[in-house]
PDB file of C-alpha atoms in Angstrom:
ATOM      1  CA  UNK A   1     106.441  74.685  27.062  1.00 68.00           C
ATOM      2  CA  UNK A   2     107.483  74.248  30.766  1.00 90.00           C
ATOM      3  CA  UNK A   3     109.097  76.897  32.990  1.00 92.00           C
ATOM      4  CA  UNK A   4     112.610  75.730  32.312  1.00 94.00           C
ATOM      5  CA  UNK A   5     112.181  76.097  28.510  1.00 95.00           C
ATOM      6  CA  UNK A   6     110.681  79.511  28.902  1.00 95.00           C
ATOM      7  CA  UNK A   7     113.477  80.553  31.297  1.00 96.00           C
ATOM      8  CA  UNK A   8     116.150  79.344  28.909  1.00 97.00           C
ATOM      9  CA  UNK A   9     114.796  81.238  26.125  1.00 96.00           C
ATOM     10  CA  UNK A  10     114.571  84.356  28.211  1.00 95.00           C
ATOM     11  CA  UNK A  11     118.172  83.828  29.240  1.00 95.00           C
ATOM     12  CA  UNK A  12     119.257  83.622  25.678  1.00 95.00           C
ATOM     13  CA  UNK A  13     117.483  86.879  24.794  1.00 94.00           C
ATOM     14  CA  UNK A  14     118.624  88.763  27.926  1.00 93.00           C
ATOM     15  CA  UNK A  15     122.193  87.502  27.416  1.00 90.00           C
ATOM     16  CA  UNK A  16     122.473  89.253  24.071  1.00 87.00           C
ATOM     17  CA  UNK A  17     121.176  92.402  25.734  1.00 90.00           C
ATOM     18  CA  UNK A  18     123.728  92.179  28.559  1.00 92.00           C
ATOM     19  CA  UNK A  19     126.602  91.586  26.242  1.00 92.00           C
ATOM     20  CA  UNK A  20     125.765  94.577  24.105  1.00 91.00           C
ATOM     21  CA  UNK A  21     125.459  96.819  27.202  1.00 93.00           C
ATOM     22  CA  UNK A  22     128.682  95.446  28.954  1.00 93.00           C
ATOM     23  CA  UNK A  23     131.166  94.728  26.180  1.00 94.00           C
ATOM     24  CA  UNK A  24     129.581  96.287  23.050  1.00 94.00           C
ATOM     25  CA  UNK A  25     128.958  93.009  21.396  1.00 93.00           C
ATOM     26  CA  UNK A  26     125.722  92.353  19.687  1.00 91.00           C
ATOM     27  CA  UNK A  27     125.307  88.697  18.679  1.00 91.00           C
ATOM     28  CA  UNK A  28     123.101  89.488  15.655  1.00 92.00           C
ATOM     29  CA  UNK A  29     123.015  86.035  14.024  1.00 91.00           C
ATOM     30  CA  UNK A  30     122.455  84.338  17.356  1.00 92.00           C
ATOM     31  CA  UNK A  31     119.654  86.671  18.199  1.00 92.00           C
ATOM     32  CA  UNK A  32     118.085  85.997  14.840  1.00 94.00           C
ATOM     33  CA  UNK A  33     118.269  82.192  15.471  1.00 93.00           C
ATOM     34  CA  UNK A  34     116.706  82.619  18.919  1.00 95.00           C
ATOM     35  CA  UNK A  35     113.910  84.761  17.478  1.00 95.00           C
ATOM     36  CA  UNK A  36     113.269  82.300  14.638  1.00 95.00           C
ATOM     37  CA  UNK A  37     113.631  78.991  16.350  1.00 94.00           C
ATOM     38  CA  UNK A  38     113.593  79.538  20.032  1.00 96.00           C
ATOM     39  CA  UNK A  39     116.548  79.558  22.608  1.00 96.00           C
ATOM     40  CA  UNK A  40     116.820  75.750  22.976  1.00 97.00           C
ATOM     41  CA  UNK A  41     116.877  75.083  19.245  1.00 96.00           C
ATOM     42  CA  UNK A  42     119.482  77.827  18.707  1.00 95.00           C
ATOM     43  CA  UNK A  43     121.698  76.319  21.447  1.00 96.00           C
ATOM     44  CA  UNK A  44     121.486  72.847  19.904  1.00 96.00           C
ATOM     45  CA  UNK A  45     122.505  74.251  16.528  1.00 95.00           C
ATOM     46  CA  UNK A  46     125.624  75.744  18.091  1.00 94.00           C
ATOM     47  CA  UNK A  47     126.532  72.636  20.054  1.00 95.00           C
ATOM     48  CA  UNK A  48     126.290  70.501  16.886  1.00 93.00           C
ATOM     49  CA  UNK A  49     128.937  72.637  15.203  1.00 84.00           C
ATOM     50  CA  UNK A  50     132.480  70.940  15.125  1.00 85.00           C
ATOM     51  CA  UNK A  51     134.086  74.116  16.519  1.00 87.00           C
ATOM     52  CA  UNK A  52     133.109  76.971  18.749  1.00 88.00           C
ATOM     53  CA  UNK A  53     130.999  79.685  17.055  1.00 90.00           C
ATOM     54  CA  UNK A  54     132.371  83.068  16.255  1.00 91.00           C
ATOM     55  CA  UNK A  55     130.250  84.444  19.052  1.00 92.00           C
ATOM     56  CA  UNK A  56     131.927  82.050  21.491  1.00 95.00           C
ATOM     57  CA  UNK A  57     135.270  83.179  20.407  1.00 94.00           C
ATOM     58  CA  UNK A  58     134.284  86.827  20.952  1.00 95.00           C
ATOM     59  CA  UNK A  59     133.074  86.034  24.484  1.00 95.00           C
ATOM     60  CA  UNK A  60     136.336  84.206  25.244  1.00 96.00           C
ATOM     61  CA  UNK A  61     138.350  87.167  23.997  1.00 96.00           C
ATOM     62  CA  UNK A  62     136.338  89.387  26.337  1.00 96.00           C
ATOM     63  CA  UNK A  63     136.559  86.934  29.167  1.00 96.00           C
ATOM     64  CA  UNK A  64     132.758  86.408  29.262  1.00 95.00           C
ATOM     65  CA  UNK A  65     132.294  82.785  28.723  1.00 96.00           C
ATOM     66  CA  UNK A  66     129.979  82.779  31.596  1.00 96.00           C
ATOM     67  CA  UNK A  67     127.459  84.323  29.113  1.00 95.00           C
ATOM     68  CA  UNK A  68     127.944  81.717  26.520  1.00 96.00           C
ATOM     69  CA  UNK A  69     125.306  79.230  25.420  1.00 96.00           C
ATOM     70  CA  UNK A  70     127.698  76.469  26.487  1.00 97.00           C
ATOM     71  CA  UNK A  71     127.735  77.798  30.080  1.00 97.00           C
ATOM     72  CA  UNK A  72     123.958  78.087  30.234  1.00 97.00           C
ATOM     73  CA  UNK A  73     123.409  74.523  28.952  1.00 97.00           C
ATOM     74  CA  UNK A  74     125.343  73.260  31.988  1.00 98.00           C
ATOM     75  CA  UNK A  75     123.309  75.077  34.504  1.00 97.00           C
ATOM     76  CA  UNK A  76     121.633  72.309  36.649  1.00 95.00           C
ATOM     77  CA  UNK A  77     118.179  73.775  36.237  1.00 96.00           C
ATOM     78  CA  UNK A  78     118.440  73.403  32.540  1.00 97.00           C
ATOM     79  CA  UNK A  79     119.918  69.813  32.664  1.00 93.00           C
ATOM     80  CA  UNK A  80     116.759  68.114  31.409  1.00 94.00           C
ATOM     81  CA  UNK A  81     116.562  70.342  28.264  1.00 97.00           C
ATOM     82  CA  UNK A  82     119.701  68.937  26.747  1.00 97.00           C
ATOM     83  CA  UNK A  83     121.136  65.556  26.022  1.00 97.00           C
ATOM     84  CA  UNK A  84     124.173  64.064  27.762  1.00 97.00           C
ATOM     85  CA  UNK A  85     126.161  64.529  24.543  1.00 96.00           C
ATOM     86  CA  UNK A  86     125.126  68.248  24.160  1.00 97.00           C
ATOM     87  CA  UNK A  87     126.082  68.894  27.778  1.00 97.00           C
ATOM     88  CA  UNK A  88     129.400  66.978  27.239  1.00 97.00           C
ATOM     89  CA  UNK A  89     130.266  69.180  24.114  1.00 97.00           C
ATOM     90  CA  UNK A  90     129.439  72.353  26.061  1.00 97.00           C
ATOM     91  CA  UNK A  91     131.640  71.393  28.942  1.00 97.00           C
ATOM     92  CA  UNK A  92     134.512  70.266  26.792  1.00 96.00           C
ATOM     93  CA  UNK A  93     134.394  73.362  24.724  1.00 97.00           C
ATOM     94  CA  UNK A  94     134.519  75.595  27.804  1.00 97.00           C
ATOM     95  CA  UNK A  95     137.263  73.654  29.437  1.00 97.00           C
ATOM     96  CA  UNK A  96     139.349  73.681  26.243  1.00 95.00           C
ATOM     97  CA  UNK A  97     139.112  77.463  26.504  1.00 96.00           C
ATOM     98  CA  UNK A  98     140.287  77.708  30.065  1.00 96.00           C
ATOM     99  CA  UNK A  99     136.900  78.452  31.724  1.00 97.00           C
ATOM    100  CA  UNK A 100     136.394  77.274  35.225  1.00 97.00           C
ATOM    101  CA  UNK A 101     133.219  75.276  34.808  1.00 97.00           C
ATOM    102  CA  UNK A 102     133.053  73.976  38.379  1.00 97.00           C
ATOM    103  CA  UNK A 103     133.585  77.485  39.761  1.00 96.00           C
ATOM    104  CA  UNK A 104     130.920  78.820  37.476  1.00 97.00           C
ATOM    105  CA  UNK A 105     128.390  76.061  38.542  1.00 96.00           C
ATOM    106  CA  UNK A 106     129.181  76.532  42.244  1.00 95.00           C
ATOM    107  CA  UNK A 107     128.596  80.340  41.960  1.00 95.00           C
ATOM    108  CA  UNK A 108     125.421  79.817  39.867  1.00 94.00           C
ATOM    109  CA  UNK A 109     123.887  77.453  42.564  1.00 91.00           C
ATOM    110  CA  UNK A 110     123.958  80.446  44.896  1.00 91.00           C
ATOM    111  CA  UNK A 111     121.452  82.241  42.638  1.00 88.00           C
ATOM    112  CA  UNK A 112     119.351  79.321  41.358  1.00 89.00           C
ATOM    113  CA  UNK A 113     115.914  80.615  40.122  1.00 91.00           C
ATOM    114  CA  UNK A 114     113.045  79.883  42.633  1.00 88.00           C
ATOM    115  CA  UNK A 115     111.106  77.779  40.131  1.00 87.00           C
ATOM    116  CA  UNK A 116     114.068  75.290  39.949  1.00 84.00           C
ATOM    117  CA  UNK A 117     113.702  74.267  43.643  1.00 75.00           C
ATOM    118  CA  UNK A 118     112.624  70.674  43.859  1.00 60.00           C
ATOM    119  CA  UNK A 119     113.342  70.079  40.076  1.00 54.00           C
ATOM    120  CA  UNK A 120     113.882  66.486  39.038  1.00 49.00           C
ATOM    121  CA  UNK A 121     117.311  65.558  37.961  1.00 44.00           C
TER     122      UNK A 121
END
């Protein structure tokens, strides 16, 4: 497992903790999927679904799509972990819910993790 894979998994675990603390939402089923299969596999399952998950809807209702799996999948330093199709689904789902994908990505670039510098695209 490379650094990007470990970091994505950590982000999925930490995201659940942040959501519980900040908006009182505990993504129990998602946390179980991450624990059982890992962050990347859990993300892929959610992206395969025809519709947004219940957790995605909850994040949308709380205006926290920045903490969604879909948003993390689009981060440039995780680009090589997902297929073009998975990234397309993530972007489309976010845009359909009024999320400013480009603004999110611009802001994220300001705090890119040190390990991502010089990454292959």
